[in-house]
PDB file of C-alpha atoms and ligand atoms in Angstrom:
ATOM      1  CA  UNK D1011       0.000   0.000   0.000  1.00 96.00           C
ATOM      2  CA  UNK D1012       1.357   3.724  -0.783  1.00 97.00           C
ATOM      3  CA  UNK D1013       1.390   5.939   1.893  1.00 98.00           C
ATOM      4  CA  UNK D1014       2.575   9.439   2.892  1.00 98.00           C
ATOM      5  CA  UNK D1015       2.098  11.449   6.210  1.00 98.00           C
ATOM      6  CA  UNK D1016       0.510  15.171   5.493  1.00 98.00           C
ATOM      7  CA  UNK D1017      -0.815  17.742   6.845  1.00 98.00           C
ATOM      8  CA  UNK D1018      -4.925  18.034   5.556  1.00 98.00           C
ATOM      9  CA  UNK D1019      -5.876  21.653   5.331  1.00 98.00           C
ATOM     10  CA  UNK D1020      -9.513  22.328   7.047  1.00 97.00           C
ATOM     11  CA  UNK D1021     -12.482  22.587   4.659  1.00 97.00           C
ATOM     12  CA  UNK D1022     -12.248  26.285   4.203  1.00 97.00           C
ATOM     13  CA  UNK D1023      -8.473  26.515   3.339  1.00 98.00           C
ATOM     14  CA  UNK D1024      -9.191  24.128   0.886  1.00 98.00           C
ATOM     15  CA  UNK D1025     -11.630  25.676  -1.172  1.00 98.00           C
ATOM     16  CA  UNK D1026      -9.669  28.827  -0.856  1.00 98.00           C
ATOM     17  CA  UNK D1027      -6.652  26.685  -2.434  1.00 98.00           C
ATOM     18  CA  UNK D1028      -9.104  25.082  -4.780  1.00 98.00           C
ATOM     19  CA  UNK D1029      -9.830  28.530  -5.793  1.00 98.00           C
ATOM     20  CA  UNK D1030      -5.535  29.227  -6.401  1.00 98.00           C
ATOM     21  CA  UNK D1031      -5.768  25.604  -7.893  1.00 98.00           C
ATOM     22  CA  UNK D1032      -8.356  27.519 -10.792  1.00 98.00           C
ATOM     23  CA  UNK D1033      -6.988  30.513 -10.809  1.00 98.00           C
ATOM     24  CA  UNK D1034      -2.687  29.004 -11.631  1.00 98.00           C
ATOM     25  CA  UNK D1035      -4.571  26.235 -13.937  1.00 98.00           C
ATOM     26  CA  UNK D1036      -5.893  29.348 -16.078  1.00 98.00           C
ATOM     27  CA  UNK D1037      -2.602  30.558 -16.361  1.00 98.00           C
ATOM     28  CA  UNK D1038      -0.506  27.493 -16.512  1.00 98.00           C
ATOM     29  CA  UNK D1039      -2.549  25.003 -17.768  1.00 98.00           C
ATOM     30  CA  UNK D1040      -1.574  21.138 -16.891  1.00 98.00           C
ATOM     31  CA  UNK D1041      -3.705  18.641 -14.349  1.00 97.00           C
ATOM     32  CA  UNK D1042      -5.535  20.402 -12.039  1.00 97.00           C
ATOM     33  CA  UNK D1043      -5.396  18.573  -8.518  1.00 97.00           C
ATOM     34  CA  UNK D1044      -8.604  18.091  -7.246  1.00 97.00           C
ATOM     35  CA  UNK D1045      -9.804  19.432  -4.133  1.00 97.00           C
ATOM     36  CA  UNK D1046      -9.714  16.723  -2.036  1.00 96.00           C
ATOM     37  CA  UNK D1047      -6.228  15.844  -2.789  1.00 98.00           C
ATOM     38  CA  UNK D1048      -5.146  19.161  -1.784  1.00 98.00           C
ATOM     39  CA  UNK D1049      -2.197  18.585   0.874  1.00 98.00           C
ATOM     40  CA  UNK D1050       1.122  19.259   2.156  1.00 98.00           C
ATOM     41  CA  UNK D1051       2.879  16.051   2.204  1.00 98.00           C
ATOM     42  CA  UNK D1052       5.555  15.541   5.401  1.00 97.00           C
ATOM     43  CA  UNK D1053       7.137  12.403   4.241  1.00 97.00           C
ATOM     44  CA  UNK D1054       6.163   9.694   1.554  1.00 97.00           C
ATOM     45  CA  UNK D1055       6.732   6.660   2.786  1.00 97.00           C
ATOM     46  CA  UNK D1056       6.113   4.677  -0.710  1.00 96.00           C
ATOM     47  CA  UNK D1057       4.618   0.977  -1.042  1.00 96.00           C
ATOM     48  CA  UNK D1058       4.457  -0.699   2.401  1.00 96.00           C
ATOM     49  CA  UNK D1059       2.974  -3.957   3.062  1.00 94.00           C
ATOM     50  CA  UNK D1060      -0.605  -4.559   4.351  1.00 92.00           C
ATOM     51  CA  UNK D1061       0.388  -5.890   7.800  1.00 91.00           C
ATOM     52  CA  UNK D1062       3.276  -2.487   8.790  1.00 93.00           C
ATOM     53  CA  UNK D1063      -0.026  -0.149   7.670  1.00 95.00           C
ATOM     54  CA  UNK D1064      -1.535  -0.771  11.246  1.00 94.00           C
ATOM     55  CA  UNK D1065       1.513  -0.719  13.142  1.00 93.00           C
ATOM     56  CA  UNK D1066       2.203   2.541  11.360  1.00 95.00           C
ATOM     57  CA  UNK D1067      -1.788   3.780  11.912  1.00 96.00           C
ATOM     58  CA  UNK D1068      -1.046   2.668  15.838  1.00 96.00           C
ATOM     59  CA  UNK D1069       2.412   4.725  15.674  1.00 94.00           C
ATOM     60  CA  UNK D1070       0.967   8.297  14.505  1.00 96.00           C
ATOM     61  CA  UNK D1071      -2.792   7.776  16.478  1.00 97.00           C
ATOM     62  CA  UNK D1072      -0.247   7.750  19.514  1.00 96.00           C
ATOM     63  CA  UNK D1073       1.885  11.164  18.702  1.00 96.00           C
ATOM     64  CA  UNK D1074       1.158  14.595  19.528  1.00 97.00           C
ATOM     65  CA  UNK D1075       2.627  17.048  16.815  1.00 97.00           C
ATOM     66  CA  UNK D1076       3.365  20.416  17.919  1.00 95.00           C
ATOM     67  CA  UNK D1077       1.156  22.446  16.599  1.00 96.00           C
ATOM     68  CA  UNK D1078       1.814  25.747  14.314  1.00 95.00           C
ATOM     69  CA  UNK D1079       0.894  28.308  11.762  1.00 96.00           C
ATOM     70  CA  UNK D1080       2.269  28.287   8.468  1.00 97.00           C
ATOM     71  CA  UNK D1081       1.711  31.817   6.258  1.00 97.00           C
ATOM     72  CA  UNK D1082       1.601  30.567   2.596  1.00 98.00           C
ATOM     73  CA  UNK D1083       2.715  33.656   0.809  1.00 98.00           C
ATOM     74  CA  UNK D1084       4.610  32.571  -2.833  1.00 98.00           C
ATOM     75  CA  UNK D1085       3.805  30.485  -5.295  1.00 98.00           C
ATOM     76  CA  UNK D1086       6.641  27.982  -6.583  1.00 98.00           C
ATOM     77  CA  UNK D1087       7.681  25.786  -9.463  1.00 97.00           C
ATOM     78  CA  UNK D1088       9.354  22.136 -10.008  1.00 97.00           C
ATOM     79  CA  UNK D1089      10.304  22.403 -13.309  1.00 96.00           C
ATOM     80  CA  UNK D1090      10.666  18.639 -13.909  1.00 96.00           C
ATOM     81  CA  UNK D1091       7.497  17.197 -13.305  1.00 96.00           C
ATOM     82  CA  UNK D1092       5.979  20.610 -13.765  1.00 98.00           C
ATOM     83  CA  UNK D1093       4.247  20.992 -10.599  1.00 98.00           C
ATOM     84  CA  UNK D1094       2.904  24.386  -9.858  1.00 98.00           C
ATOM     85  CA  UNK D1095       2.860  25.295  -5.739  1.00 98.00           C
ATOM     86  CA  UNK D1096       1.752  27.381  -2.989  1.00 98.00           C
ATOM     87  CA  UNK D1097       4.499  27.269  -0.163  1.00 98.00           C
ATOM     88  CA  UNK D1098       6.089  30.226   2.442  1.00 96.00           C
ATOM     89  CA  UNK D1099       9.042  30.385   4.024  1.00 91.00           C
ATOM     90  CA  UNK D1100      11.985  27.871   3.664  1.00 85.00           C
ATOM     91  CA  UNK D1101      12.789  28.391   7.720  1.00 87.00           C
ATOM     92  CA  UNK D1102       9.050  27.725   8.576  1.00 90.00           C
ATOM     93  CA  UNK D1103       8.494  24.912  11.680  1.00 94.00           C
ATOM     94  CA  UNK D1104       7.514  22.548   9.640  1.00 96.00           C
ATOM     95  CA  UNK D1105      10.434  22.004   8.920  1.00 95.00           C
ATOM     96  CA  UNK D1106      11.874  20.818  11.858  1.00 95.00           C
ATOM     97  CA  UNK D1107       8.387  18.774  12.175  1.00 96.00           C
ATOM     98  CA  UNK D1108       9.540  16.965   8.805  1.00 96.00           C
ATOM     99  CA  UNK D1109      12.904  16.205  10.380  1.00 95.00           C
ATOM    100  CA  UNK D1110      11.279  14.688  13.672  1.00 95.00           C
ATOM    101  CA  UNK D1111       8.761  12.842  11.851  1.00 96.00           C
ATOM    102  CA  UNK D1112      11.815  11.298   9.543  1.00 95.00           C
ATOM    103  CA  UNK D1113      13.294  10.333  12.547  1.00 95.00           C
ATOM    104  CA  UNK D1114      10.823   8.908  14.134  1.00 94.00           C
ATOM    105  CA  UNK D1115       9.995   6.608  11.162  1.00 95.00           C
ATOM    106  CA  UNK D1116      13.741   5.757  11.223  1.00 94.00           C
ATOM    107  CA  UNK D1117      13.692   4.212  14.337  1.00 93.00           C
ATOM    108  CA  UNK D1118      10.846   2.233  13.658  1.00 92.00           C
ATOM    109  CA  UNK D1119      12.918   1.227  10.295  1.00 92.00           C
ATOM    110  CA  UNK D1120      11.134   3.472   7.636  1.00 93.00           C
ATOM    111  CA  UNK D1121      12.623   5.483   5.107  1.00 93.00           C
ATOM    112  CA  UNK D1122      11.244   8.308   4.130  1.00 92.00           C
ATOM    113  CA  UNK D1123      11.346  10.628   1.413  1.00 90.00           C
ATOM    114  CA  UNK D1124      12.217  13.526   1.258  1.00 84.00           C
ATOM    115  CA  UNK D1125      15.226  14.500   2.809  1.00 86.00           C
ATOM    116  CA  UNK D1126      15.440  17.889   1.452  1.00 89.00           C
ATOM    117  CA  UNK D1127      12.119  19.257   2.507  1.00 94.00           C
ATOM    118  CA  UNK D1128      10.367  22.745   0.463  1.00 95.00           C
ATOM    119  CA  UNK D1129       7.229  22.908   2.755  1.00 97.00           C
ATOM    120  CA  UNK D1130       4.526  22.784  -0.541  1.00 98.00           C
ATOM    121  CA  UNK D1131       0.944  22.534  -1.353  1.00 98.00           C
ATOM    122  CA  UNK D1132       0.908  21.332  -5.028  1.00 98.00           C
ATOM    123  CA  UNK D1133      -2.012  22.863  -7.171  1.00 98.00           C
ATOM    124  CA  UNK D1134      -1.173  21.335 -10.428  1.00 98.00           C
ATOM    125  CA  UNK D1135       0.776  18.557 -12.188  1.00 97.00           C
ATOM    126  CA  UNK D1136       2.688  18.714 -15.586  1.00 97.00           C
ATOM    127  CA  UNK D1137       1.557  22.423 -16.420  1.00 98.00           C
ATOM    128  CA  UNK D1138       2.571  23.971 -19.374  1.00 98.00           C
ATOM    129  CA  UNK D1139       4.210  27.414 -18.065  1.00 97.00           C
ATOM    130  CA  UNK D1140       5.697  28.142 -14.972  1.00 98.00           C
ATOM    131  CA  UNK D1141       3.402  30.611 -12.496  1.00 98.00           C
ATOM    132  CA  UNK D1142       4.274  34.387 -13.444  1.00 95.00           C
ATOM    133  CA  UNK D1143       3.926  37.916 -12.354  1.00 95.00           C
ATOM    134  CA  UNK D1144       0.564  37.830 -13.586  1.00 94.00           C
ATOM    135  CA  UNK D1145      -0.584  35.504 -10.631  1.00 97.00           C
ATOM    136  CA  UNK D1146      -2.283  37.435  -7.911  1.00 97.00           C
ATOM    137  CA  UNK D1147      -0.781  37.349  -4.406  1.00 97.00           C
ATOM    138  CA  UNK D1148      -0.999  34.111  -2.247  1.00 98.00           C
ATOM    139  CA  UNK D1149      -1.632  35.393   1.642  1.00 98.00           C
ATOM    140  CA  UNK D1150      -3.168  32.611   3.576  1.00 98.00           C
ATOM    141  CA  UNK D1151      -2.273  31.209   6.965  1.00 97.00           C
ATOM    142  CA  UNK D1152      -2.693  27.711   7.988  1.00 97.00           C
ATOM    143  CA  UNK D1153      -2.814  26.478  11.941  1.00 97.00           C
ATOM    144  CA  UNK D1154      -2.302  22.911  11.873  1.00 97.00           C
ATOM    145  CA  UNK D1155      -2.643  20.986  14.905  1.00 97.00           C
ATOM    146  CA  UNK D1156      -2.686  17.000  13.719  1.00 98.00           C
ATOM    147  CA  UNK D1157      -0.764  14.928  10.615  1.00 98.00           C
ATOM    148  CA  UNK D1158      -2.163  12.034   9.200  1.00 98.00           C
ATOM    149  CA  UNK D1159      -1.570   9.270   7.781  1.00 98.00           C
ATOM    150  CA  UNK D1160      -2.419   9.119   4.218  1.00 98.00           C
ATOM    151  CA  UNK D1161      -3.199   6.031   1.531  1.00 98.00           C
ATOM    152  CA  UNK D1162      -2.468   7.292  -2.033  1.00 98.00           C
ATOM    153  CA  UNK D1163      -4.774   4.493  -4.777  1.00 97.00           C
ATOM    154  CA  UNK D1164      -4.736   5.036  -8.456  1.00 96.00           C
ATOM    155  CA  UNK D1165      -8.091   5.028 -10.417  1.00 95.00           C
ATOM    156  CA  UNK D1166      -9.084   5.819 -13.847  1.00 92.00           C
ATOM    157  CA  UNK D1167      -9.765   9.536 -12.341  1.00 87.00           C
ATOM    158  CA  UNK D1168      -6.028   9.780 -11.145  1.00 90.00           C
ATOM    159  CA  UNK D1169      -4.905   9.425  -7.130  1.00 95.00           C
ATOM    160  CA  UNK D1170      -7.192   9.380  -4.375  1.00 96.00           C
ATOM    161  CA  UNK D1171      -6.342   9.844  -1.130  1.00 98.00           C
ATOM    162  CA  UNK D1172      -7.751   8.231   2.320  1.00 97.00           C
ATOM    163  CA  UNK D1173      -6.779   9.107   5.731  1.00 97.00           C
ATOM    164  CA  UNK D1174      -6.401   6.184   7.679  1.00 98.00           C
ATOM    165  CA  UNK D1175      -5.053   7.649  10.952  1.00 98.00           C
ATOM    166  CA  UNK D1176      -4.364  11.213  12.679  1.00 98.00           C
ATOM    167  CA  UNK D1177      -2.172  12.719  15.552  1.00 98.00           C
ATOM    168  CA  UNK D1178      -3.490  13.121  18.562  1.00 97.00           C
ATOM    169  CA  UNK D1179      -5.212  16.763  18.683  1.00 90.00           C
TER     170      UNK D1179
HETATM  171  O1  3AM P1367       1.626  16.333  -3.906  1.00 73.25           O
HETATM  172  P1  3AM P1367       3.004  16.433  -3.333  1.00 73.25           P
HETATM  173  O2  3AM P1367       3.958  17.169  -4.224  1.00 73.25           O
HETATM  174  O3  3AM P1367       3.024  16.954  -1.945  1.00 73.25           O
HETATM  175  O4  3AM P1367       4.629  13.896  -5.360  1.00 73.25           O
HETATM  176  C1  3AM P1367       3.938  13.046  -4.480  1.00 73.25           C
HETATM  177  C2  3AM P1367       2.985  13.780  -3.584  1.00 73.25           C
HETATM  178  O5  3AM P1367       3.616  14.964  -3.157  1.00 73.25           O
HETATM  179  C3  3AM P1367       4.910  12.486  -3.484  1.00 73.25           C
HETATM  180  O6  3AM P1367       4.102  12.064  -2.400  1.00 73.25           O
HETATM  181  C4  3AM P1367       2.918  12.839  -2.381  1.00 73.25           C
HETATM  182  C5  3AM P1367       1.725  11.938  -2.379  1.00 73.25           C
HETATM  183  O7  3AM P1367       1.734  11.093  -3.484  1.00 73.25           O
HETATM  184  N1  3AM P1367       5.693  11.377  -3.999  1.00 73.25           N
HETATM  185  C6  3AM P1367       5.281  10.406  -4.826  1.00 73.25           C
HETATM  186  N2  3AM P1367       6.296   9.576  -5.083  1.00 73.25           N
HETATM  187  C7  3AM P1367       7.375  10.028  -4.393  1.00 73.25           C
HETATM  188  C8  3AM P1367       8.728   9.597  -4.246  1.00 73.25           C
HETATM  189  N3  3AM P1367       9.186   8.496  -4.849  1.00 73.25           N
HETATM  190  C9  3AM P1367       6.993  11.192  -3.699  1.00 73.25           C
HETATM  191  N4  3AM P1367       7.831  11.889  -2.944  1.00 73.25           N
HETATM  192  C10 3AM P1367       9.099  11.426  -2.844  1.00 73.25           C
HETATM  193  N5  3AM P1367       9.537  10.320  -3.460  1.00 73.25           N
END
C-alpha cells in the first residue's frame, strides 16, 4: 500500500486553495489537482505492506505534533514534473516537524522521502508554463494541529487519497 504522512488543510483553506488551484490552472494550464487531494505532504513513505499499515496507523494515532501556523505567501515551481505550488518560508516549523517525523519513522525502520524538505501545497501537475507575475498574491495562513496518515490508490480519475489515521489533537 502507498502511503505518505501530510498535513490536511480544514475545509475552508481548501476551497480557498481550490480557488488558487483555478486561478494558476488558467494561467498554466496542466492537471488540475482536485480538491480533495489538496495537501502538504511531510514524508512519503512509498509501497508498504498490508500488515506495517496498522503498526504505522497505531504509531501516529499515539503522537502529539506540535502544533503551528504556516503563512503561505509565494507560489513555486518544479520544473521537472511541472508541478505548480503554494508554499512560504523555507525556515518555517515545519520544517523541523519533517525532520522529527523522519526520525521517528527511522527508528521504527522506515525510510522516508524527502530528505530535502520545500514545505509545498501542489495545485497542479505537468503544467505547461511556470506561475508568473501575472498571478495574484498568495496570503493565507494555515494552523495545523494534527498529521495524518495518508493512503495514495490510483483510479481511472487519477490518485485518491484516504486518511487512515491522525495525531493526537
Ligand atoms: O503532492 P506532493 O507534491 O506533496 O509527489 C507526491 C505527492 O507529493 C509524493 O508524495 C505525495 C503523495 O503522493 N511522492 C510520490 N512519489 C514520491 C517519491 N518516490 C513522492 N515523494 C518522494 N519520493
Amino acid at each position: 500500500m502507498r502511503l505518505f504522512l501530510a498535513l490536511v488543510p480544514p475545509p475552508a483553506l481548501r476551497r480557498r486553495f481550490g480557488e488558487l488551484a483555478d486561478t494558476a490552472h488558467a494561467h498554466c494550464r496542466g492537471r488540475r489537482v482536485p480538491d480533495d487531494n489538496l495537501h502538504l505532504t511531510l514524508a512519503f513513505l512509498g509501497e508498504q505492506p498490508a500488515q506495517r499499515v496498522e503498526q504505522l496507523a497505531n504509531w501516529l494515532s499515539s503522537m502529539r505534533i506540535v502544533p503551528g501556523q504556516w503563512r503561505l505567501d509565494r507560489w513555486g515551481h518544479f520544473a521537472g514534473p511541472g508541478i505548480v505550488w503554494i508554499g512560504g518560508e523555507p525556515e518555517s516549523p515545519l520544517v523541523q516537524l519533517q525532520q522529527s517525523l523522519r526520525e521517528e519513522l527511522e527508528a521504527i525502520g522506515i525510510a522516508s522521502q524527502p530528505r530535502r524538505f520545500t514545505p509545498h501545497v501542489t495545485l497542479l501537475r505537468r503544467a505547461e508554463q511556470p506561475p508568473g507575475p501575472s498571478l495574484p498574491d498568495v496570503a493565507e495562513d494555515w494552523s495545523y494541529t494534527r498529521a495524518a496518515l495518508v493512503l495514495s490508490e490510483p483510479t481511472d480519475q487519477g490518485s485518491r487519497y484516504t486518511p487512515l489515521a491522525w495525531t493526537r489533537a
